XYZ file of N, CA and C in Angstrom:
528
model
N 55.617 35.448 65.408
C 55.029 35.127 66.642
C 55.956 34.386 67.545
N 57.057 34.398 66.940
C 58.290 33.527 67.903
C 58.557 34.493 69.070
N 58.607 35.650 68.770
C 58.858 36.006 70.122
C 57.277 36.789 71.111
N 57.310 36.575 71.920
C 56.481 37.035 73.396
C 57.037 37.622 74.300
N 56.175 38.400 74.304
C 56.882 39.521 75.749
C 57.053 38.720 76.986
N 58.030 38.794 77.691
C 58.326 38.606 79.129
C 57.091 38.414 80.206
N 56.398 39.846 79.788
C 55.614 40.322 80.922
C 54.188 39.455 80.400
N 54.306 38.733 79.163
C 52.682 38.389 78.929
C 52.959 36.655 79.138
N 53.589 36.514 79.739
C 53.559 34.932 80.192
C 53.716 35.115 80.887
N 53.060 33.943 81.944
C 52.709 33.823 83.345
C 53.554 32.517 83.803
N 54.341 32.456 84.872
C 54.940 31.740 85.310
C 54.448 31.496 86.766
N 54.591 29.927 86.979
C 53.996 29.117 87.803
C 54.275 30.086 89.301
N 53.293 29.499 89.983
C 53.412 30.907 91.317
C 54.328 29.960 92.077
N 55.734 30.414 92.955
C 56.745 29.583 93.049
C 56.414 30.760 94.978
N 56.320 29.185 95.622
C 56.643 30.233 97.023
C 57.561 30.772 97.346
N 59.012 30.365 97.204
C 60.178 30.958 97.334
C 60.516 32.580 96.595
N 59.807 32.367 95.496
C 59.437 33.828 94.886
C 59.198 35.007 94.839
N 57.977 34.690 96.181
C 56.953 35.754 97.153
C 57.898 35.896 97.830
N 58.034 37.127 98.494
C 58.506 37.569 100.084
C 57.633 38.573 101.108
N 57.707 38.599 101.968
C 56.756 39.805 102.861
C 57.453 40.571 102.486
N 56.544 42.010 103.032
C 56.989 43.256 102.799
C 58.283 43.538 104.078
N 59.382 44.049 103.444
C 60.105 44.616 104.962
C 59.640 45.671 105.512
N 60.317 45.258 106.831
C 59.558 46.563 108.164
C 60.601 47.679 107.899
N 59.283 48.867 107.773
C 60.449 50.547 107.662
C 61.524 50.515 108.272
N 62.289 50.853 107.483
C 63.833 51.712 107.594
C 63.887 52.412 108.842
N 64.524 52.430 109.995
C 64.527 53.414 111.086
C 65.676 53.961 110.270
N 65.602 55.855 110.236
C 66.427 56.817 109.637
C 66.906 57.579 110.660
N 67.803 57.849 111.323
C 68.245 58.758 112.495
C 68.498 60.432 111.456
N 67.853 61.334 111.668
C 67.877 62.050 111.351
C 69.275 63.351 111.775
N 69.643 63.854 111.164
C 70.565 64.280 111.280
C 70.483 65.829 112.120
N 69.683 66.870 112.854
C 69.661 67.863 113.421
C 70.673 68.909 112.763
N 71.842 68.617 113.199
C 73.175 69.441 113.280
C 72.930 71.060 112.436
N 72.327 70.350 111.288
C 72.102 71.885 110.005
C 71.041 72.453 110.348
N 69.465 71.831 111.123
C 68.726 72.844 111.423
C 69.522 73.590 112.602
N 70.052 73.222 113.329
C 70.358 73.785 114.532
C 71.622 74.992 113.996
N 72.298 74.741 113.188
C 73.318 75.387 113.147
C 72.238 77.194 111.813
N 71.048 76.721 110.817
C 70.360 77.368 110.959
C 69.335 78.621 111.769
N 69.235 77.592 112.620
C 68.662 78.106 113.615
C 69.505 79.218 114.691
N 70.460 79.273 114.873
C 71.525 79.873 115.717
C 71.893 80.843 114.817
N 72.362 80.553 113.436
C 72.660 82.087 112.587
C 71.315 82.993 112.550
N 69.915 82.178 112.016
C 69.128 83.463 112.192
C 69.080 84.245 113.772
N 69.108 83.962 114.712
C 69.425 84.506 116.309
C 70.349 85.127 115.731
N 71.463 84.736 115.805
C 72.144 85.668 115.864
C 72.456 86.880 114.898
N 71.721 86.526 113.491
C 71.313 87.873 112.931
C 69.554 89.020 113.300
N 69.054 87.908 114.182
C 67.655 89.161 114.357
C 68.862 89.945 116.085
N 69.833 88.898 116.848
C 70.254 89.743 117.905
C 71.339 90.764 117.198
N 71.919 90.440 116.380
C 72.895 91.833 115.416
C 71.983 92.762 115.452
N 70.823 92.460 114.203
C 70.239 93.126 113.706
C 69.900 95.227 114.686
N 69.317 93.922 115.420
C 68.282 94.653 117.314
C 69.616 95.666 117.898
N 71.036 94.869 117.727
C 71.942 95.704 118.790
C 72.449 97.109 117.459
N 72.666 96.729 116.360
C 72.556 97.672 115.533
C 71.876 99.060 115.488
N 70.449 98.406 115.801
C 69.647 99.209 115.726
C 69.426 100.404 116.406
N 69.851 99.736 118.341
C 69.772 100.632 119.365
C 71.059 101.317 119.594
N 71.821 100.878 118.897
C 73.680 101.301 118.679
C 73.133 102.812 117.860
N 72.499 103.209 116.842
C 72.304 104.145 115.909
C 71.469 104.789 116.724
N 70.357 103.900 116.973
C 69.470 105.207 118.085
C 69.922 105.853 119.396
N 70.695 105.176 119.649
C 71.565 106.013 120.831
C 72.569 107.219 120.440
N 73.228 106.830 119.170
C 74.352 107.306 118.717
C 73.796 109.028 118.077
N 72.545 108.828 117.498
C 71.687 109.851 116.861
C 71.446 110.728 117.886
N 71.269 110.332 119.415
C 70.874 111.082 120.184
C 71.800 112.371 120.280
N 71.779 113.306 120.767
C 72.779 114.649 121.336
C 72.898 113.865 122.525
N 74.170 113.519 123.216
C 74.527 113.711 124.466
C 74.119 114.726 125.441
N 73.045 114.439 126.997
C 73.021 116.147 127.274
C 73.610 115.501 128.753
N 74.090 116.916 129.236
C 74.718 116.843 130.201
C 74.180 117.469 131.405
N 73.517 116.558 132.164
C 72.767 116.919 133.509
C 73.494 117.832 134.377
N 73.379 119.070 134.563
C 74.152 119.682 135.712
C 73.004 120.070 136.584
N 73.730 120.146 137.830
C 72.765 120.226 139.024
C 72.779 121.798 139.177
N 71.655 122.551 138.893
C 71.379 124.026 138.811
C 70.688 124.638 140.783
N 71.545 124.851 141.143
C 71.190 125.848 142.422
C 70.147 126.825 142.242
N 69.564 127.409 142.305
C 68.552 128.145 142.086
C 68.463 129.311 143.211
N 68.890 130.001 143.118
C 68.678 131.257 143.955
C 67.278 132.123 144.308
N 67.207 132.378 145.505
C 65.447 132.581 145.561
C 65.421 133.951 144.777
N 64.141 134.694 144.069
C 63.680 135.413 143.571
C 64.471 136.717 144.009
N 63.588 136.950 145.467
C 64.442 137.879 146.134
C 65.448 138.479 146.248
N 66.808 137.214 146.087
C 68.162 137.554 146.439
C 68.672 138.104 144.350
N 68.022 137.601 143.639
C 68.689 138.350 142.335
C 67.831 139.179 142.047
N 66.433 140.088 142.441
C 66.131 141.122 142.218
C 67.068 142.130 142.914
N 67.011 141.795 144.769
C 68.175 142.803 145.278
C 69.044 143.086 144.975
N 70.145 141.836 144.035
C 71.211 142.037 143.714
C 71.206 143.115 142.380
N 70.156 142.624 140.964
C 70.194 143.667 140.129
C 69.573 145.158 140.821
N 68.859 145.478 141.854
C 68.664 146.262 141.908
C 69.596 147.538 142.861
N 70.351 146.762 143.304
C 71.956 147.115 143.856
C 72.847 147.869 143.111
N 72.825 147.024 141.900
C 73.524 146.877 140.857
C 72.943 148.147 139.513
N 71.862 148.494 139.847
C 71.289 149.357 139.015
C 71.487 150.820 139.762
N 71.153 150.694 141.234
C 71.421 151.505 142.167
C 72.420 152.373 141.704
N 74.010 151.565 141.747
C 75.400 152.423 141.380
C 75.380 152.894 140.369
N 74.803 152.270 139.300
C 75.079 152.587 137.420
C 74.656 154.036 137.405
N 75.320 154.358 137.060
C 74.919 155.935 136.397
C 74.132 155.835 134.517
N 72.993 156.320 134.670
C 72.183 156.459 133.525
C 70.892 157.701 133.164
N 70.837 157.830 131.977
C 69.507 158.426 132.151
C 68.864 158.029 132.416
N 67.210 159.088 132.853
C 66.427 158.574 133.281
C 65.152 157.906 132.567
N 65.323 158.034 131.324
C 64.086 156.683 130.931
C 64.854 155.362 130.963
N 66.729 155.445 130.461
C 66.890 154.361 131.238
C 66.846 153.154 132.201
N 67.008 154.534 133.294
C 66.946 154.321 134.594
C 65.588 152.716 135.030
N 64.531 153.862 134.232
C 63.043 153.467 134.850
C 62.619 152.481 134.032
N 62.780 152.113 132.545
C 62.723 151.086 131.747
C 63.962 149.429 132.651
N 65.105 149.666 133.142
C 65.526 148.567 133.711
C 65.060 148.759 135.025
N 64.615 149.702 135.876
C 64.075 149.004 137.411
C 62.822 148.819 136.985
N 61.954 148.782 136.256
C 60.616 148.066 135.620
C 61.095 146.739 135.114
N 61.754 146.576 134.435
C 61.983 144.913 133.765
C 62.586 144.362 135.172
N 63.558 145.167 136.705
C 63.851 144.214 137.194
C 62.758 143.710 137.894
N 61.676 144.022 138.162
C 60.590 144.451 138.869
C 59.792 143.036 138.675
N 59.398 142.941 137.352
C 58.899 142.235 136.391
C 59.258 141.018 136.312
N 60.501 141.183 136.462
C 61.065 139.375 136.362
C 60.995 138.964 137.675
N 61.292 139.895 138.682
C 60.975 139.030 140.234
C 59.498 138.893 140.168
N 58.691 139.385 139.849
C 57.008 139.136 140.078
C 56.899 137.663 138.860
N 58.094 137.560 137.806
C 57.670 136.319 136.938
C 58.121 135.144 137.879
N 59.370 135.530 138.431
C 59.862 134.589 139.509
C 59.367 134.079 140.582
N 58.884 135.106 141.251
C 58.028 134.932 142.236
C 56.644 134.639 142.665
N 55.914 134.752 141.697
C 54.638 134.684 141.598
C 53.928 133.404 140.235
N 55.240 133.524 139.784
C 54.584 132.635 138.270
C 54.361 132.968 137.719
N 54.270 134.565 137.544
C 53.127 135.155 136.281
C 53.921 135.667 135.069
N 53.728 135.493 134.286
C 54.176 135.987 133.205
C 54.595 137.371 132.793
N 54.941 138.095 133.737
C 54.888 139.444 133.721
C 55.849 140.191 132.626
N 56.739 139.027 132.231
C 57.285 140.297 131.135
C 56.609 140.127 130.015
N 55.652 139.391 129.600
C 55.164 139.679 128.498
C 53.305 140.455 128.504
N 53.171 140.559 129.897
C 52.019 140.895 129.948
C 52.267 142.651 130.270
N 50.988 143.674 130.170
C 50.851 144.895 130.246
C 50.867 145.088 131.866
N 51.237 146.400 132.275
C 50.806 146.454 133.368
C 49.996 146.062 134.276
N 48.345 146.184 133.077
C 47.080 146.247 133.833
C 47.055 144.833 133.809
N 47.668 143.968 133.026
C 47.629 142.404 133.224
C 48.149 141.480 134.453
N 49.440 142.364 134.566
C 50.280 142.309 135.441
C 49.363 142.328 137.411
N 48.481 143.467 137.146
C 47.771 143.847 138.559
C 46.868 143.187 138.422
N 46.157 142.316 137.588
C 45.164 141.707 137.187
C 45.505 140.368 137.889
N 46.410 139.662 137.562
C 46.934 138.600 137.696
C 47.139 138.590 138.710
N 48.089 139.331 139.322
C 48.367 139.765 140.920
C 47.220 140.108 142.196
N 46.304 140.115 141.514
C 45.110 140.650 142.453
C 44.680 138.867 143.112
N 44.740 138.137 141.449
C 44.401 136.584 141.627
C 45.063 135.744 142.334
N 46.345 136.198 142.712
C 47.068 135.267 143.421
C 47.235 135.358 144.591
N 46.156 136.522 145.331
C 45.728 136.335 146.734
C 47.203 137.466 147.099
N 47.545 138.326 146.221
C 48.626 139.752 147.078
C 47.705 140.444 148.147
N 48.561 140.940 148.753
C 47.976 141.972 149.767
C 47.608 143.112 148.791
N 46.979 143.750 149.119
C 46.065 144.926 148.502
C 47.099 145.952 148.751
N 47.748 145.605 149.934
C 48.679 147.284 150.123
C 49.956 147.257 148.981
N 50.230 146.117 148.869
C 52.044 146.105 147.941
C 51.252 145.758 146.286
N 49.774 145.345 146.025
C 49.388 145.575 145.015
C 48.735 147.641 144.536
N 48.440 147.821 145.611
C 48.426 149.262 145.194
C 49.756 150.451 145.195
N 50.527 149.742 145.868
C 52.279 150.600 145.823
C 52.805 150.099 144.636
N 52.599 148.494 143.906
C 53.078 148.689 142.467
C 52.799 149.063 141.667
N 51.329 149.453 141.557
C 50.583 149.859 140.546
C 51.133 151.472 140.091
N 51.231 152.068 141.255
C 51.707 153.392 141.754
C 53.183 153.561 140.795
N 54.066 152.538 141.207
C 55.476 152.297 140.777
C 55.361 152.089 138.866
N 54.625 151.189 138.773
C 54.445 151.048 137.361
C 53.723 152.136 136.551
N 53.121 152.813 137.235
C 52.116 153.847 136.586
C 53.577 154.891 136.185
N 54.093 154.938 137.489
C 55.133 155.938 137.262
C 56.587 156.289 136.325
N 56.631 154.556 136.348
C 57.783 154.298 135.618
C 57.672 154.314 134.206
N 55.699 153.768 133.689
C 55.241 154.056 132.298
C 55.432 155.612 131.758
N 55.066 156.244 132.851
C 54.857 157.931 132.267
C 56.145 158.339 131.569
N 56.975 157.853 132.334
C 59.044 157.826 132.187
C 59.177 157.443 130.617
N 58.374 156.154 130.962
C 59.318 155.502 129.632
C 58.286 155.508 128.507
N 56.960 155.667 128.251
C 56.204 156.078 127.051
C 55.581 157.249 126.777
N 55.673 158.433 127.755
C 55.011 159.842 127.883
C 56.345 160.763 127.681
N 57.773 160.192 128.168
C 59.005 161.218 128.191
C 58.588 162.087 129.572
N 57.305 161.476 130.303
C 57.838 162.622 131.231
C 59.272 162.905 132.260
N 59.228 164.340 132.550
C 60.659 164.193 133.387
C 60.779 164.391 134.845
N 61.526 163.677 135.268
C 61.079 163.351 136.847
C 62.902 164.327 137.386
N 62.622 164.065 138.445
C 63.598 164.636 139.563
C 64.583 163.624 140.281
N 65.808 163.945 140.284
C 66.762 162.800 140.888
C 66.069 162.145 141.965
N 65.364 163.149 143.182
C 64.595 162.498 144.436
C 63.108 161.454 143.625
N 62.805 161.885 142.515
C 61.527 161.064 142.200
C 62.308 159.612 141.744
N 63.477 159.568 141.390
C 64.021 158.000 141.324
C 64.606 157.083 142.384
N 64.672 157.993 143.391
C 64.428 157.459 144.627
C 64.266 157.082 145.216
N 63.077 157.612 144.553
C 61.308 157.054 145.564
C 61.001 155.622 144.297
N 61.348 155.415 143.317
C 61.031 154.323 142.164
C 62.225 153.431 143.449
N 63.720 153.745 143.225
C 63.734 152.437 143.804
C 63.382 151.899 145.007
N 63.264 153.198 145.937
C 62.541 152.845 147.562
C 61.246 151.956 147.529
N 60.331 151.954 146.433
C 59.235 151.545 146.097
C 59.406 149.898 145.686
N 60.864 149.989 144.682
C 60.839 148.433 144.068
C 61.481 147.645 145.689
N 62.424 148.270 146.038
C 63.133 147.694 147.075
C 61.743 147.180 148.469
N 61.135 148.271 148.543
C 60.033 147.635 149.636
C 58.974 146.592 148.796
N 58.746 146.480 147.602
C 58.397 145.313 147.420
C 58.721 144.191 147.304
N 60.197 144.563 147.021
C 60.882 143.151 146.569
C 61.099 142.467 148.509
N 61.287 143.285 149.159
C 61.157 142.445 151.205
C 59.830 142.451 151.475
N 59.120 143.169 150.924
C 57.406 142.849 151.424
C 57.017 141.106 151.197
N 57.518 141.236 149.885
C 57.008 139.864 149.226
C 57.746 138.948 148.816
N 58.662 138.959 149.770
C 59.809 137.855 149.691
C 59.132 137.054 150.461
């Protein structure tokens, strides 16, 4: 029993002993590392972003805007039909290309879809878009004629191709 713990004896309460509590620590905090944090993620979400639109641009095809002149309807039916004029050919030839040139000025000119539509589609359509009745009944005439040519074999006369291009030619200035 000679010895006793430290902590189980009580020693006289001595004022010098006691002290108040000290007032908190002011800590100046240091910034520098959030900030220097803060600036690498920026500048990896701004990498990231320029990366991104760097590849999506790069993926694209380059296209190259050219400024397309456009020639009216008129002036490249006359010209192929000029041009068909001189050619020497037979005649379902003949009447199968002054029908397609026919066709593409009425797609040109009118909007209509005419090379993929039938004749009777063709006058159908044409009736709708407010034609004159007279250059819709002279093509009908022309197409009727040029079909017989080119799906019947019938055989026509140098003067009856003639009259096919006299026919395309007055439509193509009627309805210019």
């Amino acid at each position: 029993m000679a010895v006793i713990p430290q902590f189980l004896i009580q020693s006289p309460l001595n004022p010098q002993s006691l002290r108040d509590i000290k007032p908190l620590l002011e800590i100046t905090k240091n910034l520098f590392p959030y900030y220097l944090i803060g600036v690498f993620f920026l500048a990896a979400v701004v990498g990231a972003i320029w990366m991104y639109q760097r590849k999506r641009n790069h993926s694209k095809p380059l296209t190259i805007v050219e400024e397309v002149i456009t020639r009216p309807a008129h002036e490249i039916a006359l010209e192929k039909l000029k041009t068909l004029e001189s050619s020497s050919c037979d005649m379902v030839t003949f009447h199968k290309r002054i029908s397609y040139v026919i066709r593409e000025y009425i797609a040109l000119r009118f909007q209509i879809p005419a090379l993929e539509l039938t004749t009777t589609g063709i006058l159908h359509r044409m009736s709708r878009e407010q034609i004159d009745d007279s250059c819709i009944e002279r093509i009908r005439s022309f197409f009727l004629n040029c079909d017989l040519v080119k799906f019947a074999g019938q055989q026509v006369k140098p003067a009856e191709t003639d009259a096919r291009m006299a026919d395309a030619l007055w439509f193509v200035e009627e309805t210019k």
